[in-house]
Amino acid sequence: MSRPAPSCLIRNIGTFVTGDYARPVRGADSIYIEDGLIREVGSGISRAADVVIDAGGITAIPGLIDSHSHPTIGEFTPAQNAQSWVTHYMHGGVTALISAGELHMPGLPTPPDARTAMALAHLAKRCWDNLRPSGVKVYAGTLLLVPGLVEDDFAALEAVGSRLVKFIFYDYSLLPSGEAERYVTWSRKRGIKVKIHSGGVSRSGVSQVAGIDIVKRLRPDIVGHATGGPIPMPEKEVERLVAETECALEICSSGNPRMVLKLMRAVGTSNAFDRVLIGTDTPGGTGVLPRGMLREIAYLSSVADVPPEIAIAMATGNVGRAHALPQGVLDVGRPADIVLLDRIKGSVASDALDSFGKGDLPGISAVLIDGELRVGGRSQQTPPPERQVTITGSHA
Ligand SMILES: [Zn+2]
């Protein structure tokens, strides 16, 4: 790892949003950070620190974790021939990205054969292990599951630290062989999470259609873009995902906004808010969306009637828990990935949470990743927040 991060004290936080759906707001106004971890949370903490951030009464939330992203190599995305997208997302409050497969690699045969899929996962893992654009944590090396993999492949994935595998190109007419279920077993045995591309065909044109029956048969950990990416499974099947499976359910910016309302009604009925994850499913045909996560939180809060602090948990703590990551919740011992934000001047909202509730984006004033300031003052991707943080001390 890099040099030790300076110690940091954030004080004068107005609203403390935890990212934990069970306790989404906490009566605290200060966070003390050392060695990249949150060491103390409380009110009126006055410890000496290398960097002191006066939040000026604005809102703190955990750094956003995009549950469904498509990195390729570095900050270039061939999907839109665009550069620097990871840094742009960071300015939209994203501090971690989870790869749903590095399938935009130019020239990649789709579907890849098993050896090519393994080689791609290894290459992507190695690339992102050695690259942290603007400090953003990119969890890549997500194996695209195709016929012909053996258990040693899953052991090799575990050895390099890959965390996720994904059904997207797997030919489900082969299901009677039991191979796909074995993939799930081999993954689970090693703590590797299983995601499935759900719904209709993707931009690749060769992804496999997967509805409720395939999901119930394979029992993945996470139903990728359950409300469409871009095409959802039929409405009745989306609703059945909630009651008839225990899978985490992703809502992605690439999907069908009407289906989000259907899913959320079923989620409300079953009180399954802990199972909902927010991602963008970008870069891709939907574009490069630096403010995509903020927009999904605002949509869920303002149109689907999810309390904003719960919608934030769906974009932070829920994603971290579903993928067995340490971050996503602001608490002692957790990585200090933190975003400070407030209402934008001219908005009818009173603060950041009220902004989301009214469908407005808030503006970002600060982003910390592992306790290091990556944005300090204002974001390059949101309008400026009405109140901005004040920073003193030896920050870079
Ligand atoms: Zn995707």
Coordinates of C-alpha atoms and ligand atoms in Angstrom, one line a residue:
M1 CA 0.0 0.0 0.0
S2 CA 0.9 3.7 -0.2
R3 CA 2.2 6.0 2.4
P4 CA 0.2 6.3 5.6
A5 CA -2.7 8.7 5.3
P6 CA -2.7 11.8 7.6
S7 CA -5.0 11.7 10.6
C8 CA -8.2 13.6 10.0
L9 CA -11.0 15.1 12.1
I10 CA -14.3 15.9 10.5
R11 CA -16.4 18.1 12.8
N12 CA -19.6 20.1 12.7
I13 CA -21.5 17.5 10.6
G14 CA -25.1 18.5 10.4
T15 CA -26.7 15.2 9.5
F16 CA -24.8 11.9 10.0
V17 CA -26.1 9.2 7.6
T18 CA -24.6 5.8 8.5
G19 CA -25.3 3.7 5.4
D20 CA -26.6 1.0 7.7
Y21 CA -30.3 0.4 6.8
A22 CA -31.1 -0.7 10.3
R23 CA -29.9 2.6 11.8
P24 CA -29.6 5.0 8.9
V25 CA -29.2 8.3 10.8
R26 CA -27.1 8.8 13.9
G27 CA -26.9 11.6 16.4
A28 CA -23.2 12.4 15.9
D29 CA -21.3 15.3 14.5
S30 CA -17.7 14.2 14.4
I31 CA -15.5 11.5 12.8
Y32 CA -11.9 10.9 13.7
I33 CA -9.8 9.1 11.2
E34 CA -6.3 7.5 11.5
D35 CA -4.5 5.2 9.1
G36 CA -7.4 5.4 6.7
L37 CA -9.9 3.9 9.2
I38 CA -12.7 5.5 11.2
R39 CA -11.4 5.5 14.8
E40 CA -14.1 7.4 16.6
V41 CA -17.6 8.6 16.0
G42 CA -19.3 11.0 18.3
S43 CA -20.3 14.5 19.2
G44 CA -17.9 17.4 19.8
I45 CA -14.7 15.3 19.3
S46 CA -11.7 17.6 19.7
R47 CA -8.7 15.5 19.0
A48 CA -5.6 17.0 17.3
A49 CA -5.3 15.8 13.7
D50 CA -3.2 16.5 10.6
V51 CA -6.2 17.6 8.7
V52 CA -9.3 19.2 10.2
I53 CA -12.5 19.5 8.1
D54 CA -15.2 21.8 9.4
A55 CA -18.3 20.4 7.7
G56 CA -20.2 23.6 8.4
G57 CA -23.4 21.8 9.3
I58 CA -23.7 19.8 6.1
T59 CA -24.4 16.1 5.6
A60 CA -22.0 13.2 5.8
I61 CA -22.7 9.9 4.0
P62 CA -20.6 6.9 3.2
G63 CA -18.8 6.9 -0.1
L64 CA -21.1 5.5 -2.8
I65 CA -20.4 1.9 -4.0
D66 CA -21.5 1.3 -7.6
S67 CA -22.8 -2.2 -7.4
H68 CA -22.7 -2.8 -11.2
S69 CA -20.0 -1.3 -13.2
H70 CA -18.1 -2.2 -16.4
P71 CA -14.5 -1.2 -16.1
T72 CA -12.1 -2.3 -18.8
I73 CA -8.4 -1.4 -18.4
G74 CA -7.6 1.9 -16.7
E75 CA -9.7 5.0 -16.9
F76 CA -10.4 4.4 -20.6
T77 CA -13.8 2.9 -21.5
P78 CA -14.1 1.5 -25.0
A79 CA -17.9 1.4 -24.5
Q80 CA -18.1 5.2 -25.1
N81 CA -14.5 5.9 -26.2
A82 CA -14.2 8.0 -23.1
Q83 CA -11.3 8.8 -20.8
S84 CA -11.0 9.6 -17.1
W85 CA -14.4 8.1 -16.2
V86 CA -13.4 6.7 -12.8
T87 CA -12.2 10.1 -11.6
H88 CA -15.5 11.7 -12.9
Y89 CA -17.5 9.1 -11.0
M90 CA -15.4 10.0 -7.8
H91 CA -16.5 13.6 -8.2
G92 CA -20.1 12.2 -8.2
G93 CA -19.4 10.6 -4.7
V94 CA -18.4 7.2 -5.9
T95 CA -15.5 5.7 -3.9
A96 CA -15.8 2.1 -5.0
L97 CA -16.9 0.3 -8.1
I98 CA -17.8 -3.4 -8.4
S99 CA -17.1 -4.9 -11.8
A100 CA -19.9 -6.9 -13.3
G101 CA -17.5 -8.2 -15.9
E102 CA -14.8 -6.6 -18.0
L103 CA -16.7 -7.5 -21.2
H104 CA -16.1 -4.3 -23.2
M105 CA -12.5 -5.4 -24.0
P106 CA -12.2 -4.7 -27.7
G107 CA -12.0 -7.9 -29.7
L108 CA -13.3 -10.1 -26.9
P109 CA -15.1 -13.0 -28.4
T110 CA -18.7 -13.2 -27.0
P111 CA -19.2 -15.5 -25.6
P112 CA -15.6 -16.2 -24.7
D113 CA -14.4 -19.7 -24.2
A114 CA -13.5 -20.8 -20.7
R115 CA -9.8 -20.2 -21.1
T116 CA -10.3 -16.7 -22.5
A117 CA -12.8 -15.9 -19.8
M118 CA -10.2 -16.9 -17.1
A119 CA -7.4 -15.0 -18.8
L120 CA -9.6 -11.9 -19.0
A121 CA -10.5 -12.1 -15.3
H122 CA -6.9 -12.5 -14.3
L123 CA -5.7 -9.7 -16.5
A124 CA -8.4 -7.3 -15.2
K125 CA -7.7 -8.3 -11.6
R126 CA -4.0 -7.7 -12.0
C127 CA -4.6 -4.3 -13.7
W128 CA -7.0 -3.0 -11.0
D129 CA -4.9 -4.3 -8.2
N130 CA -2.2 -1.9 -9.4
L131 CA -4.4 1.0 -10.3
R132 CA -6.4 3.3 -8.1
P133 CA -7.5 6.3 -10.2
S134 CA -8.2 9.2 -7.8
G135 CA -8.1 6.6 -5.0
V136 CA -11.2 4.8 -6.2
K137 CA -11.3 1.1 -5.3
V138 CA -12.2 -0.9 -8.3
Y139 CA -13.1 -4.6 -7.6
A140 CA -12.5 -6.3 -10.9
G141 CA -11.5 -9.6 -12.2
T142 CA -15.1 -10.8 -12.3
L143 CA -15.2 -14.1 -14.1
L144 CA -17.8 -14.4 -16.9
L145 CA -19.2 -17.9 -16.4
V146 CA -19.2 -20.0 -19.5
P147 CA -19.3 -23.8 -20.0
G148 CA -16.1 -25.8 -19.5
L149 CA -14.7 -24.2 -16.3
V150 CA -13.3 -26.6 -13.7
E151 CA -13.1 -26.3 -9.9
D152 CA -9.4 -25.4 -10.2
D153 CA -10.4 -22.3 -12.0
F154 CA -12.4 -21.2 -9.0
A155 CA -9.5 -22.0 -6.7
A156 CA -7.3 -19.8 -9.0
L157 CA -9.8 -17.0 -8.7
E158 CA -9.8 -17.2 -5.0
A159 CA -6.0 -17.2 -4.9
V160 CA -5.8 -13.9 -6.8
G161 CA -8.6 -12.4 -4.7
S162 CA -11.4 -12.1 -7.2
R163 CA -14.6 -11.7 -5.4
L164 CA -17.3 -12.1 -8.0
V165 CA -18.4 -14.4 -10.9
K166 CA -21.3 -13.7 -13.2
F167 CA -23.7 -15.6 -15.4
I168 CA -24.4 -13.7 -18.5
F169 CA -23.3 -15.7 -21.5
Y170 CA -23.9 -19.2 -20.1
D171 CA -26.2 -21.2 -22.3
Y172 CA -29.1 -22.2 -20.1
S173 CA -30.1 -25.1 -22.4
L174 CA -27.1 -26.8 -20.7
L175 CA -28.7 -26.5 -17.3
P176 CA -29.7 -30.2 -17.1
S177 CA -25.9 -31.1 -16.9
G178 CA -25.8 -29.5 -13.4
E179 CA -22.6 -27.7 -14.4
A180 CA -24.0 -24.2 -13.6
E181 CA -25.1 -25.3 -10.2
R182 CA -21.7 -26.6 -9.5
Y183 CA -20.2 -23.2 -10.4
V184 CA -22.4 -21.7 -7.7
T185 CA -21.3 -24.3 -5.2
W186 CA -17.6 -23.9 -6.0
S187 CA -17.9 -20.1 -5.7
R188 CA -19.8 -20.1 -2.5
K189 CA -17.4 -22.6 -0.9
R190 CA -14.7 -19.9 -1.5
G191 CA -16.6 -16.8 -0.4
I192 CA -16.9 -15.7 -4.1
K193 CA -20.2 -14.0 -4.8
V194 CA -22.4 -15.0 -7.8
K195 CA -24.2 -12.4 -9.8
I196 CA -26.6 -13.1 -12.7
H197 CA -27.5 -10.9 -15.7
S198 CA -31.3 -10.9 -15.4
G199 CA -33.9 -10.0 -17.9
G200 CA -33.5 -9.6 -21.7
V201 CA -30.6 -9.5 -24.0
S202 CA -27.7 -7.0 -23.4
R203 CA -25.9 -4.7 -25.8
S204 CA -23.6 -7.6 -26.7
G205 CA -26.6 -9.3 -28.4
V206 CA -25.6 -12.7 -27.1
S207 CA -26.3 -12.6 -23.4
Q208 CA -28.8 -15.1 -22.2
V209 CA -32.3 -14.2 -21.2
A210 CA -32.9 -15.0 -17.5
G211 CA -36.2 -14.8 -15.6
I212 CA -37.5 -16.0 -12.3
D213 CA -37.1 -19.7 -13.1
I214 CA -33.4 -19.4 -13.9
V215 CA -32.8 -17.3 -10.8
K216 CA -34.7 -19.8 -8.6
R217 CA -32.7 -22.7 -10.1
L218 CA -29.3 -21.1 -9.8
R219 CA -29.8 -19.2 -6.5
P220 CA -27.2 -16.5 -7.2
D221 CA -26.3 -14.1 -4.4
I222 CA -27.2 -11.1 -6.5
V223 CA -29.7 -10.6 -9.3
G224 CA -28.0 -8.1 -11.5
H225 CA -30.1 -5.2 -12.6
A226 CA -33.4 -6.8 -11.4
T227 CA -35.3 -3.9 -12.9
G228 CA -33.7 -4.1 -16.3
G229 CA -30.3 -3.7 -17.9
P230 CA -31.8 -2.5 -20.1
I231 CA -34.7 -5.0 -20.4
P232 CA -36.3 -6.4 -17.2
M233 CA -37.9 -9.8 -16.8
P234 CA -41.8 -9.6 -16.9
E235 CA -43.4 -7.5 -14.2
K236 CA -44.9 -10.5 -12.3
E237 CA -41.5 -12.1 -12.3
V238 CA -39.7 -9.0 -10.9
E239 CA -42.2 -9.0 -8.1
R240 CA -41.7 -12.7 -7.4
L241 CA -38.0 -12.1 -6.9
V242 CA -38.8 -10.5 -3.6
A243 CA -41.0 -13.1 -2.0
E244 CA -39.6 -16.3 -3.7
T245 CA -35.9 -15.7 -3.4
E246 CA -33.4 -14.4 -0.9
C247 CA -31.1 -12.8 -3.5
A248 CA -29.9 -9.3 -3.3
L249 CA -31.7 -7.2 -5.9
E250 CA -29.9 -4.6 -8.0
I251 CA -31.5 -1.4 -9.3
C252 CA -29.4 0.1 -12.1
S253 CA -29.5 3.3 -14.1
S254 CA -29.5 1.3 -17.3
G255 CA -32.9 -0.2 -16.5
N256 CA -36.7 0.4 -16.7
P257 CA -37.8 3.1 -14.2
R258 CA -41.4 1.9 -14.2
M259 CA -40.2 -1.5 -13.0
V260 CA -38.3 0.1 -10.1
L261 CA -41.7 1.2 -8.8
K262 CA -43.1 -2.3 -9.1
L263 CA -40.1 -3.9 -7.4
M264 CA -40.1 -1.3 -4.6
R265 CA -43.8 -1.9 -3.9
A266 CA -43.0 -5.6 -3.4
V267 CA -39.9 -4.8 -1.3
G268 CA -42.1 -2.6 0.9
T269 CA -44.6 -5.4 1.4
S270 CA -41.9 -7.8 2.4
N271 CA -39.9 -5.1 4.3
A272 CA -36.9 -6.3 2.3
F273 CA -35.1 -2.9 2.1
D274 CA -31.8 -4.5 3.2
R275 CA -31.7 -6.6 -0.1
V276 CA -31.8 -3.7 -2.5
L277 CA -28.6 -2.5 -4.1
I278 CA -28.0 0.5 -6.3
G279 CA -25.6 0.5 -9.3
T280 CA -25.4 2.2 -12.6
D281 CA -24.5 -0.6 -15.0
T282 CA -22.2 1.8 -16.8
P283 CA -20.0 2.6 -18.7
G284 CA -22.0 1.0 -21.5
G285 CA -24.8 1.8 -23.8
T286 CA -26.4 4.0 -21.2
G287 CA -23.2 6.1 -21.2
V288 CA -20.8 7.4 -18.7
L289 CA -22.7 8.6 -15.7
P290 CA -20.7 10.5 -13.0
R291 CA -23.9 11.5 -11.2
G292 CA -25.7 8.2 -11.9
M293 CA -25.6 7.0 -8.3
L294 CA -26.9 10.3 -6.9
R295 CA -29.7 10.3 -9.5
E296 CA -30.8 6.7 -8.5
I297 CA -30.9 7.7 -4.8
A298 CA -32.9 10.8 -5.8
Y299 CA -35.3 8.7 -7.9
L300 CA -35.9 6.1 -5.2
S301 CA -36.4 8.8 -2.6
S302 CA -38.6 11.1 -4.6
V303 CA -40.6 8.8 -6.8
A304 CA -40.5 5.4 -5.1
D305 CA -41.1 6.9 -1.6
V306 CA -38.0 5.3 -0.1
P307 CA -36.7 7.5 2.8
P308 CA -33.6 9.1 1.5
E309 CA -31.4 7.7 4.3
I310 CA -32.6 4.2 3.3
A311 CA -31.9 4.9 -0.4
I312 CA -28.4 5.9 0.6
A313 CA -28.0 2.6 2.5
M314 CA -28.9 0.9 -0.8
A315 CA -26.0 2.6 -2.5
T316 CA -23.5 2.1 0.4
G317 CA -23.9 -0.4 3.2
N318 CA -26.2 -2.8 1.4
V319 CA -23.8 -3.0 -1.5
G320 CA -20.8 -3.5 0.8
R321 CA -22.6 -6.3 2.7
A322 CA -23.8 -8.1 -0.4
H323 CA -20.2 -8.2 -1.8
A324 CA -18.5 -8.8 1.6
L325 CA -16.6 -5.5 1.5
P326 CA -15.6 -3.6 4.6
Q327 CA -16.8 -0.2 3.5
G328 CA -20.2 1.3 3.1
V329 CA -21.1 2.1 6.7
L330 CA -19.7 5.0 8.8
D331 CA -18.7 3.3 12.0
V332 CA -15.5 2.6 14.0
G333 CA -13.1 0.3 12.3
R334 CA -14.5 0.9 8.9
P335 CA -12.6 2.4 6.0
A336 CA -13.0 6.2 6.0
D337 CA -14.7 6.5 2.6
I338 CA -16.9 9.6 3.2
V339 CA -18.8 12.2 1.2
L340 CA -19.9 15.6 2.5
L341 CA -22.8 17.2 0.6
D342 CA -25.5 19.8 0.9
R343 CA -28.4 21.4 -1.0
I344 CA -27.6 23.3 -4.1
K345 CA -28.5 27.0 -4.2
G346 CA -31.9 27.5 -5.7
S347 CA -33.2 24.1 -4.7
V348 CA -36.4 24.2 -2.6
A349 CA -34.8 21.6 -0.3
S350 CA -33.4 22.4 3.1
D351 CA -30.4 20.0 3.1
A352 CA -29.0 17.0 1.3
L353 CA -31.5 14.4 2.5
D354 CA -34.4 16.8 1.8
S355 CA -32.9 17.3 -1.7
F356 CA -33.0 13.6 -2.5
G357 CA -36.5 13.4 -1.1
K358 CA -37.6 16.2 -3.4
G359 CA -35.8 14.6 -6.4
D360 CA -33.0 17.2 -6.5
L361 CA -29.4 16.3 -6.6
P362 CA -27.3 17.6 -3.7
G363 CA -23.9 19.2 -4.4
I364 CA -20.7 17.5 -3.1
S365 CA -18.1 19.5 -1.2
A366 CA -15.7 16.8 0.0
V367 CA -14.8 13.2 -0.8
L368 CA -12.5 11.2 1.3
I369 CA -11.2 7.7 0.4
D370 CA -9.3 5.8 3.1
G371 CA -9.2 9.1 5.0
E372 CA -7.5 11.0 2.2
L373 CA -9.1 14.1 0.7
R374 CA -9.8 13.6 -2.9
V375 CA -12.3 16.4 -3.3
G376 CA -12.0 19.3 -0.9
G377 CA -14.2 22.4 -1.6
R378 CA -16.4 21.4 -4.5
S379 CA -16.9 18.6 -6.9
Q380 CA -16.2 19.0 -10.6
Q381 CA -19.3 17.1 -11.5
T382 CA -22.1 18.6 -9.3
P383 CA -23.1 22.2 -8.9
P384 CA -21.5 23.6 -5.8
P385 CA -23.3 22.9 -2.5
E386 CA -24.7 26.0 -0.8
R387 CA -22.4 25.4 2.2
Q388 CA -18.9 24.2 1.7
V389 CA -16.5 22.5 4.0
T390 CA -13.5 24.4 5.5
I391 CA -10.2 22.6 5.5
T392 CA -7.2 23.4 7.7
G393 CA -4.0 21.5 8.2
S394 CA -1.6 19.7 6.0
H395 CA -3.6 18.2 3.2
A396 CA -2.1 17.8 -0.2
Ligands
ZN1 ZN -24.0 -5.0 -16.9

